[in-house]
GROMACS .gro file of C-alpha atoms in nm:
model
  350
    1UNK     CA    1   8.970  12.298   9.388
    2UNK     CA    2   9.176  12.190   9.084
    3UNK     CA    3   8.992  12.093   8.762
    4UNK     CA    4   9.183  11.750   8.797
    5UNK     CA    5   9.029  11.747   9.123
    6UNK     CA    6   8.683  11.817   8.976
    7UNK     CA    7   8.703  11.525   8.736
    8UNK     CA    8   8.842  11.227   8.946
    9UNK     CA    9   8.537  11.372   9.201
   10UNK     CA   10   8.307  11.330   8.936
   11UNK     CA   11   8.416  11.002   8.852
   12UNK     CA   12   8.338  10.871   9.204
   13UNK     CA   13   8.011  11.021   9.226
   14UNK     CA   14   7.938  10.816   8.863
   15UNK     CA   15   8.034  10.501   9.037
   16UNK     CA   16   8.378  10.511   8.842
   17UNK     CA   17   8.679  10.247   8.895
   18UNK     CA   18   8.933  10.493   8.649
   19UNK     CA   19   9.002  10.756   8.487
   20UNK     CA   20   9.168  10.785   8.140
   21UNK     CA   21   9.298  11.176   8.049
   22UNK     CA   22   9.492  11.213   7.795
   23UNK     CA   23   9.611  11.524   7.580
   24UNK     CA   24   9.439  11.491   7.229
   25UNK     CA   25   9.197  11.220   7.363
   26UNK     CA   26   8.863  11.201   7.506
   27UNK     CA   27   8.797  11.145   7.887
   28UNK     CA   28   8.721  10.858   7.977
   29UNK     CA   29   8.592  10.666   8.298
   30UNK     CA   30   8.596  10.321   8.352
   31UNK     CA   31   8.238  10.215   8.486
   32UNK     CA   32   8.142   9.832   8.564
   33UNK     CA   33   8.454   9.732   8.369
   34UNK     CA   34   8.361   9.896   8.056
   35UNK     CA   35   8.524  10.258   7.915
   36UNK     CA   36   8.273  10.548   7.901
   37UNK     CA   37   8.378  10.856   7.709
   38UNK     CA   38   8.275  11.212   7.960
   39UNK     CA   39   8.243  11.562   7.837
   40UNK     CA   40   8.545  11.761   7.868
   41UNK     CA   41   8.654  12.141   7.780
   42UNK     CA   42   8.978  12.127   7.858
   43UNK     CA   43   9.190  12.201   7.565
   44UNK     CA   44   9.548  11.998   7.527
   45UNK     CA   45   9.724  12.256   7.733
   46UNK     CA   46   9.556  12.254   8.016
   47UNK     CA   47   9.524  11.883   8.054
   48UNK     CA   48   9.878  11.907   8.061
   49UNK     CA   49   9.882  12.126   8.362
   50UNK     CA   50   9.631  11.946   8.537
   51UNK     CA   51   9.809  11.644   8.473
   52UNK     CA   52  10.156  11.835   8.602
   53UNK     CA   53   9.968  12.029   8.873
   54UNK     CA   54   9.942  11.639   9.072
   55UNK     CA   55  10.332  11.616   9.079
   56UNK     CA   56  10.559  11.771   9.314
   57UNK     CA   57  10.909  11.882   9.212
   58UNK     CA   58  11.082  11.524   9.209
   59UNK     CA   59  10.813  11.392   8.977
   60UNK     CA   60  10.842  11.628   8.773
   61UNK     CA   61  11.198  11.601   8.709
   62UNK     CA   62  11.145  11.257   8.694
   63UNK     CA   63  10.886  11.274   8.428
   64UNK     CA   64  11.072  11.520   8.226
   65UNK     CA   65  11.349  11.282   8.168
   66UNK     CA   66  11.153  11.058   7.958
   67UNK     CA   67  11.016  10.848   8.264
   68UNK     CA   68  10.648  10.718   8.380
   69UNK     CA   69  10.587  10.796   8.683
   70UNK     CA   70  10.367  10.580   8.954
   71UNK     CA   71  10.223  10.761   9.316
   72UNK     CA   72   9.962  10.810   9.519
   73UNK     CA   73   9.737  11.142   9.513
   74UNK     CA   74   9.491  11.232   9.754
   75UNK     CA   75   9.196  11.462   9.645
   76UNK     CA   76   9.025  11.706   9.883
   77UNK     CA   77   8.748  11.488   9.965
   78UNK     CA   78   9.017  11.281  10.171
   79UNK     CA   79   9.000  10.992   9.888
   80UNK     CA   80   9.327  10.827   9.756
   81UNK     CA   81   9.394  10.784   9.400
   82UNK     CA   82   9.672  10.528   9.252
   83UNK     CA   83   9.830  10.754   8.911
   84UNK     CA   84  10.023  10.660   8.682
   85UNK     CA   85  10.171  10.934   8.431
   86UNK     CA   86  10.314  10.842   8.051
   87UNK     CA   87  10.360  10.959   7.764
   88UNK     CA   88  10.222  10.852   7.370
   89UNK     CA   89  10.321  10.996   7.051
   90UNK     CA   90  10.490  11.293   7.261
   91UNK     CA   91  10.182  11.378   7.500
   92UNK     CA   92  10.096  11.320   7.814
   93UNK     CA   93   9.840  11.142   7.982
   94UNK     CA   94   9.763  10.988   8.330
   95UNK     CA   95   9.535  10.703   8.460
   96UNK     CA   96   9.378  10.729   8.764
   97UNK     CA   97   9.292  10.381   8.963
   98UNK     CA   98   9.034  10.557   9.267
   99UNK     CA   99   9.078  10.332   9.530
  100UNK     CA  100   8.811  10.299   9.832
  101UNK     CA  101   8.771  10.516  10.071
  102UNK     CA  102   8.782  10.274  10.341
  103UNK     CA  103   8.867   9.939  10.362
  104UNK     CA  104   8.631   9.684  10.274
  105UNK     CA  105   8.609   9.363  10.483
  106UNK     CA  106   8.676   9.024  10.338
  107UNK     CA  107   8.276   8.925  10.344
  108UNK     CA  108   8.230   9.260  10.186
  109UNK     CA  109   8.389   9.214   9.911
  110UNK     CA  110   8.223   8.877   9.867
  111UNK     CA  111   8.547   8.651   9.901
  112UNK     CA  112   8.551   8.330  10.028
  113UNK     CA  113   8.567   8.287  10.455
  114UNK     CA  114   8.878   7.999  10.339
  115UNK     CA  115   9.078   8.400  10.338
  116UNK     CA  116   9.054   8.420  10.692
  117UNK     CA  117   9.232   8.106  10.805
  118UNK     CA  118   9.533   8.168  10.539
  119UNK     CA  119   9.578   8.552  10.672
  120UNK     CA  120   9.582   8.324  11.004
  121UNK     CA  121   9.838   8.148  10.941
  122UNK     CA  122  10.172   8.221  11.169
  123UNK     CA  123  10.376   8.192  10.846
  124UNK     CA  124  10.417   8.090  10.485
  125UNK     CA  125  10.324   8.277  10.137
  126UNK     CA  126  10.016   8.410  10.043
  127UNK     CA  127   9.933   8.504   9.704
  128UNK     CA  128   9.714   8.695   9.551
  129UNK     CA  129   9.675   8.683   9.141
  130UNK     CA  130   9.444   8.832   8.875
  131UNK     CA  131   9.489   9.076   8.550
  132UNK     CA  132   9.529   9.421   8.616
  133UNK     CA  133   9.175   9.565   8.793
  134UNK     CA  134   9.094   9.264   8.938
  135UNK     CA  135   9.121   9.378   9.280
  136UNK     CA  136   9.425   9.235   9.406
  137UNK     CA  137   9.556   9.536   9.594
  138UNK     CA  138   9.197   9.575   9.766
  139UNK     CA  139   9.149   9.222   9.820
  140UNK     CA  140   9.541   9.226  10.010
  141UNK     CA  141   9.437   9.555  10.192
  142UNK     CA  142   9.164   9.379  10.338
  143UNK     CA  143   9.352   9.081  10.480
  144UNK     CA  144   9.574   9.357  10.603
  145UNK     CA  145   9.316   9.555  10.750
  146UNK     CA  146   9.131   9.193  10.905
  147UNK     CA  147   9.526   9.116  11.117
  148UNK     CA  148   9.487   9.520  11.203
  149UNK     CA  149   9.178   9.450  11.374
  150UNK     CA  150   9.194   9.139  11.544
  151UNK     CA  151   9.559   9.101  11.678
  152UNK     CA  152   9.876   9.271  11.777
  153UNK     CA  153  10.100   9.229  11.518
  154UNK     CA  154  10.395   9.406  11.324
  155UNK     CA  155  10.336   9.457  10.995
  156UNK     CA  156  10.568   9.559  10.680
  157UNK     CA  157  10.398   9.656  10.360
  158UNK     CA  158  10.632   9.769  10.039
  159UNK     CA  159  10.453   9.897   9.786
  160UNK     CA  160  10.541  10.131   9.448
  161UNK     CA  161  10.324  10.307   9.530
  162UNK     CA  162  10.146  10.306   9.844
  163UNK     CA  163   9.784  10.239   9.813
  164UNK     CA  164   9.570  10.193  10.048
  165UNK     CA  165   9.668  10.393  10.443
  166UNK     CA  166   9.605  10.196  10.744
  167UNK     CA  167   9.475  10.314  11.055
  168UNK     CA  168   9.672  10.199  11.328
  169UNK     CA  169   9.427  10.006  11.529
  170UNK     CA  170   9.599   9.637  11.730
  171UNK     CA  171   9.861   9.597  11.507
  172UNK     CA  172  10.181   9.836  11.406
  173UNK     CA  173  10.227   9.902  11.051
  174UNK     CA  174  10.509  10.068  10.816
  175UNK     CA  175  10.439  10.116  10.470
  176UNK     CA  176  10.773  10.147  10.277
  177UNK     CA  177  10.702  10.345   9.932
  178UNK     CA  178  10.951  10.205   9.664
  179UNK     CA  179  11.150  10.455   9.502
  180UNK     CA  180  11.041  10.701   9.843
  181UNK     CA  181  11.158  10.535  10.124
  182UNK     CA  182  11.366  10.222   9.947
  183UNK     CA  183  11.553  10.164   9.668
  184UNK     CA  184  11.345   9.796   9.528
  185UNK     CA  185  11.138   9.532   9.673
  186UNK     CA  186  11.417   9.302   9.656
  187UNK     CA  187  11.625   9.554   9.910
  188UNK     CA  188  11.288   9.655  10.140
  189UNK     CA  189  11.250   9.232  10.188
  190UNK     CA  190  11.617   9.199  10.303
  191UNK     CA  191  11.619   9.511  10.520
  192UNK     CA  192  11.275   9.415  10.659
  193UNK     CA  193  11.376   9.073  10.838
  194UNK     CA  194  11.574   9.291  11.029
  195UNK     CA  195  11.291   9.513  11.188
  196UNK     CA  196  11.109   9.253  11.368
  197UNK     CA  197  10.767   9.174  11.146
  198UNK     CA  198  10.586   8.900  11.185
  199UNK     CA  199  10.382   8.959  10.840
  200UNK     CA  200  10.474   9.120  10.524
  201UNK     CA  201  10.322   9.261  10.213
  202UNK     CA  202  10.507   9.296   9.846
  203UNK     CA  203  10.355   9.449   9.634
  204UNK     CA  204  10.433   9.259   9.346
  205UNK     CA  205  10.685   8.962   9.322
  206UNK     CA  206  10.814   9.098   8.968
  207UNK     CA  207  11.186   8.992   8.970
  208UNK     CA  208  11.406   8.663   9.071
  209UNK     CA  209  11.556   8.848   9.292
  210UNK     CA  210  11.214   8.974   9.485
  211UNK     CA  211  11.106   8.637   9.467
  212UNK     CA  212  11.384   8.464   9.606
  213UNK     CA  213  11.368   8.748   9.927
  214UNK     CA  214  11.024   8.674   9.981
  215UNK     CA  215  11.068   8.291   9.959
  216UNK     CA  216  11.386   8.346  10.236
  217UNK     CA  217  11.117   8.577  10.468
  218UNK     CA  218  10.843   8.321  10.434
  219UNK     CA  219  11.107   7.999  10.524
  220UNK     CA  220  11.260   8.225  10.778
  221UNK     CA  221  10.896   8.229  10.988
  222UNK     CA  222  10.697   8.525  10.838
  223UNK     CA  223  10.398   8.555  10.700
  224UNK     CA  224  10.413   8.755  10.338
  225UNK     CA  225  10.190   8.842  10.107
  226UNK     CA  226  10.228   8.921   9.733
  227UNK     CA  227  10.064   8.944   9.395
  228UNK     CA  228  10.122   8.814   9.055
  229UNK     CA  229   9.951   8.909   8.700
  230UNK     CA  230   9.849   8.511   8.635
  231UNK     CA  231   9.505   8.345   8.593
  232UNK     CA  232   9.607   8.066   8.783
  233UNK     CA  233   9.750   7.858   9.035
  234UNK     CA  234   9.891   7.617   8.796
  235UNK     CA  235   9.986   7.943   8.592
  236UNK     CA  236  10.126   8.089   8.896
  237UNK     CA  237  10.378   7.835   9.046
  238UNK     CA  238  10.480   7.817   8.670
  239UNK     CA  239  10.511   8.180   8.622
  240UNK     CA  240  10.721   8.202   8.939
  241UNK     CA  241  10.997   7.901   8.867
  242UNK     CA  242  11.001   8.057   8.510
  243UNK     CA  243  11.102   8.403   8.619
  244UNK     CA  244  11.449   8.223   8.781
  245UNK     CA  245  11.731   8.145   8.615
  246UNK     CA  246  11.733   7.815   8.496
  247UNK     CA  247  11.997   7.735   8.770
  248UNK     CA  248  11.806   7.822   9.055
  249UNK     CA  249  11.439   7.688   8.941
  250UNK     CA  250  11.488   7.377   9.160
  251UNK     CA  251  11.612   7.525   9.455
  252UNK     CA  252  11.314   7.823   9.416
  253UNK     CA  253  11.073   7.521   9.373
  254UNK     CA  254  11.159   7.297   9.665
  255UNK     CA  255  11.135   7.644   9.864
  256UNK     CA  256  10.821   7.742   9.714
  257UNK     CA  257  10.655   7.328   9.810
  258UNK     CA  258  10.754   7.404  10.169
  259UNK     CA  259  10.630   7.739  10.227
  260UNK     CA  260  10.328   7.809  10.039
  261UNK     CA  261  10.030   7.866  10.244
  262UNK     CA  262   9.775   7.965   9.965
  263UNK     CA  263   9.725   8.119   9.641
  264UNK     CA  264   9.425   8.314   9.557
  265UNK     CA  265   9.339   8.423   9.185
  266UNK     CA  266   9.033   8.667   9.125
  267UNK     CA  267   8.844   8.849   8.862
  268UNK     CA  268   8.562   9.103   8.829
  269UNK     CA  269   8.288   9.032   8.668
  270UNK     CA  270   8.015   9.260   8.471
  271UNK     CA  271   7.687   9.096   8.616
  272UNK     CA  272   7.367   9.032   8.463
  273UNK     CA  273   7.191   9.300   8.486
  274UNK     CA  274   7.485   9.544   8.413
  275UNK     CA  275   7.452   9.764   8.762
  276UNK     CA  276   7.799   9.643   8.903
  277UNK     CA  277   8.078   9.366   8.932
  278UNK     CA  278   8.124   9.034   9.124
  279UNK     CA  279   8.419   8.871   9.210
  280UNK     CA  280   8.500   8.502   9.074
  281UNK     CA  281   8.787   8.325   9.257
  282UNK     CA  282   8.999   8.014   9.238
  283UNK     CA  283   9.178   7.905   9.563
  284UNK     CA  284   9.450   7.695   9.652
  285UNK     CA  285   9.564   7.569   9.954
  286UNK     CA  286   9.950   7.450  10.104
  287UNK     CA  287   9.781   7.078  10.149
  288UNK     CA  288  10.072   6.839  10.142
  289UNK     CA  289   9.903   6.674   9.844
  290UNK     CA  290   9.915   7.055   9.633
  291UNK     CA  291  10.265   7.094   9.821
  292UNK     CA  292  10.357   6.731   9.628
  293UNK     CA  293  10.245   6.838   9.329
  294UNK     CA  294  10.490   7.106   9.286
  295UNK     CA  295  10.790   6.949   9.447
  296UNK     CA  296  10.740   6.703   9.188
  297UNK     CA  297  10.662   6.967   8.943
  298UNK     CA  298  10.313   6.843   8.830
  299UNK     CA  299  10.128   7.137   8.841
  300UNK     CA  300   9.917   7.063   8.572
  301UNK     CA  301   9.764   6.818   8.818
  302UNK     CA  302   9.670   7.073   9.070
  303UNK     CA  303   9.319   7.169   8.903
  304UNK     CA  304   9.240   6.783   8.994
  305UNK     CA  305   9.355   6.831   9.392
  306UNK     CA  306   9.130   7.183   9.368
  307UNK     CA  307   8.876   6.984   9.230
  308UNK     CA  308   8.837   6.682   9.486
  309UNK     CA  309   8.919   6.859   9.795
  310UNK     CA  310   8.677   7.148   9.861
  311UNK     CA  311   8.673   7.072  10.207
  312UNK     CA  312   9.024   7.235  10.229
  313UNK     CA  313   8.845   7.526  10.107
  314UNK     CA  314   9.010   7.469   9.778
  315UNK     CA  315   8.798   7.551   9.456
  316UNK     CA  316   8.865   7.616   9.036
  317UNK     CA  317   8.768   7.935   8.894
  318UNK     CA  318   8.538   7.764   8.612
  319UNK     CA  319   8.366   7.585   8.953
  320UNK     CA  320   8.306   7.920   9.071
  321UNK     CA  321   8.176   8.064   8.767
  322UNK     CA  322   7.939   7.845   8.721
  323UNK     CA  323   7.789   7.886   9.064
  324UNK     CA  324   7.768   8.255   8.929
  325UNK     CA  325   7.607   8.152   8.641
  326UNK     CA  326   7.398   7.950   8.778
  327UNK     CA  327   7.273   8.186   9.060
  328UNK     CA  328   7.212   8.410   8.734
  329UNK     CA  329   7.454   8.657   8.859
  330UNK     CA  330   7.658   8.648   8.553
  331UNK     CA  331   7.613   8.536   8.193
  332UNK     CA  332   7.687   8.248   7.971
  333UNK     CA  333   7.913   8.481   7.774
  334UNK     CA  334   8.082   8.669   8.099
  335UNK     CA  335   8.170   8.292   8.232
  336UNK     CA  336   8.320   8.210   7.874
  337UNK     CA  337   8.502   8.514   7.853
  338UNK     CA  338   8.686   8.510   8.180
  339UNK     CA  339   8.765   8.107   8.237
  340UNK     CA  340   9.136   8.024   8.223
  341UNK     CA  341   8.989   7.662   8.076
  342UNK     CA  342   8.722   7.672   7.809
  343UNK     CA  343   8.707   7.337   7.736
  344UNK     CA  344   8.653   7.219   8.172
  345UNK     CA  345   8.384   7.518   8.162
  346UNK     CA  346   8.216   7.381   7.899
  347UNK     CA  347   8.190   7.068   8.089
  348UNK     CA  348   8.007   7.247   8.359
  349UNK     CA  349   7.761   7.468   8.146
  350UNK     CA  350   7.663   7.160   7.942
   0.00000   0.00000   0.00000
């Protein structure tokens, strides 16, 4: 077993989310959100080589052109690893997102039952947003794995780079790796509608031109599923007309008021007594008064509709950090600290 091996093993067994190695650097692992520094004897060369020895030949060629360079790795232990390999100040490093070894379900991971109905739903756009290690990709993988288990369906995942694997269980699934198996998302979303899915998952909605694909598949009778780096719904429907050209932002909006089914935002919290994380979540729902809101581009109104209709399964985050805080799960400061509206929160803490 390879000493890179060794270490992201280690790093599972200490209840690890990442690793950081880098040459000149400490080792780090990311526990309960917060960087821990680890012993380490490896000098700079061979953290290169165990950094290089996770590559095959195309990455490497890839790399040594001046390139990052994103895959999956599986360690002997049968666990899957997202990498990601850069360089700083002309050395190289690597982090190393260890994902789960199986797939949590949706009650697992403590998110709310409202993510069953939208995975339910025969077509449409579902979104999933957060900051980086929020849990998106798990959180997705689970609504995958949920269809997987309970019907027959064909399902179409694009991903850079694949993440989780899915056992084949009712439903049929392809995983397309970006940059393996297709050229861009934007590409994989046009070639898909021509291989029969009834759902499918984006990785990331990061371009106009992804966007407006995935907009065509969801009006076109699909069910897909993306993510987006926003703290928000309001953020999110913003963040997505933004990213078109100004031309196009009213055609992208009316398409995004008649197709969107749900968007989900998440964060992981440190809890209170510093042994783990819990999830916070805001969720909107395609009601035709949220739908309205956007057509008429007044999102800044859609707090208020998330607000007043909970029985849509619709909630804010600061509503559900304060039920954290107030089932002393997290603390004052961790609810400050991770609201995307101090001023509402404060409202609620009093």
């Amino acid at each position: 077993m390879s000493e890179i091996d060794k270490i992201i093993i280690d790093a599972r067994a200490a209840g690890a989310s990442d690793v950081h190695i880098s040459q000149g650097m400490k080792l780090m692992f990311r526990i309960h959100g917060a960087l821990n520094v680890i012993p380490c004897e490896l000098c700079d060369e061979e953290i290169s080589d165990q950094i290089r020895s996770m590559l095959d030949q195309g990455q490497v060629r890839v790399l040594d052109d001046g390139n990052d360079v994103d895959f999956g790795y599986n360690t002997p232990d049968g666990n899957r690893q997202r990498v990601n390999i850069f360089r700083q100040q002309d050395k190289l490093c690597a982090t190393i997102r260890l994902l789960n070894s199986s797939i949590p379900s949706l009650s697992e991971l403590g998110l709310p039952s409202v993510l069953t109905e939208l995975v339910n739903l025969p077509r449409g756009l579902i979104l999933v947003t957060g900051p980086t290690g929020s849990g998106k990709s798990t959180t997705l993988a689970s609504m995958i794995d949920y269809v997987n288990i309970s019907r027959a369906e064909h399902i179409i995942t694009i991903e850079d780079p694949v993440e989780y694997i899915y056992e084949q269980k009712r439903s049929l699934i392809h995983q397309r790796e970006v940059g393996r198996d297709v050229a861009s998302f934007a590409g994989a979303l046009r070639s898909s509608l021509r291989e029969d899915p009834d759902i499918i998952l984006v990785g990331e909605m990061r371009d106009y031109e992804t966007i407006s694909a995935a907009l065509t598949a969801a009006e076109t009778g699909h069910l897909v599923l993306s993510t987006l780096h926003t703290t928000g719904a309001s953020q999110t429907v913003d963040r997505i007309i933004d990213a078109c050209p100004t031309n196009a932002q009213g055609q992208i909006r009316i398409q995004l008021s008649t197709v969107l089914g749900g968007i989900i935002t998440q964060c992981l919290i440190p809890t209170l007594s510093r042994d783990g994380r819990v999830v916070a979540t805001e969720v909107l729902t395609g009601t035709s008064a949220a739908l309205n809101l956007i057509r008429e581009n007044k999102c800044y109104q859609l707090n208020t509709v998330m607000t007043t209709d909970g029985k849509s399964g619709m909630h804010t985050l600061n509503n559900d950090l304060y039920r954290l805080y107030n089932d002393k799960r997290i603390s004052r400061e961790s609810a400050k600290k991770y609201t995307n509206d101090t001023k509402d929160l404060e409202q609620y803490l009093g």
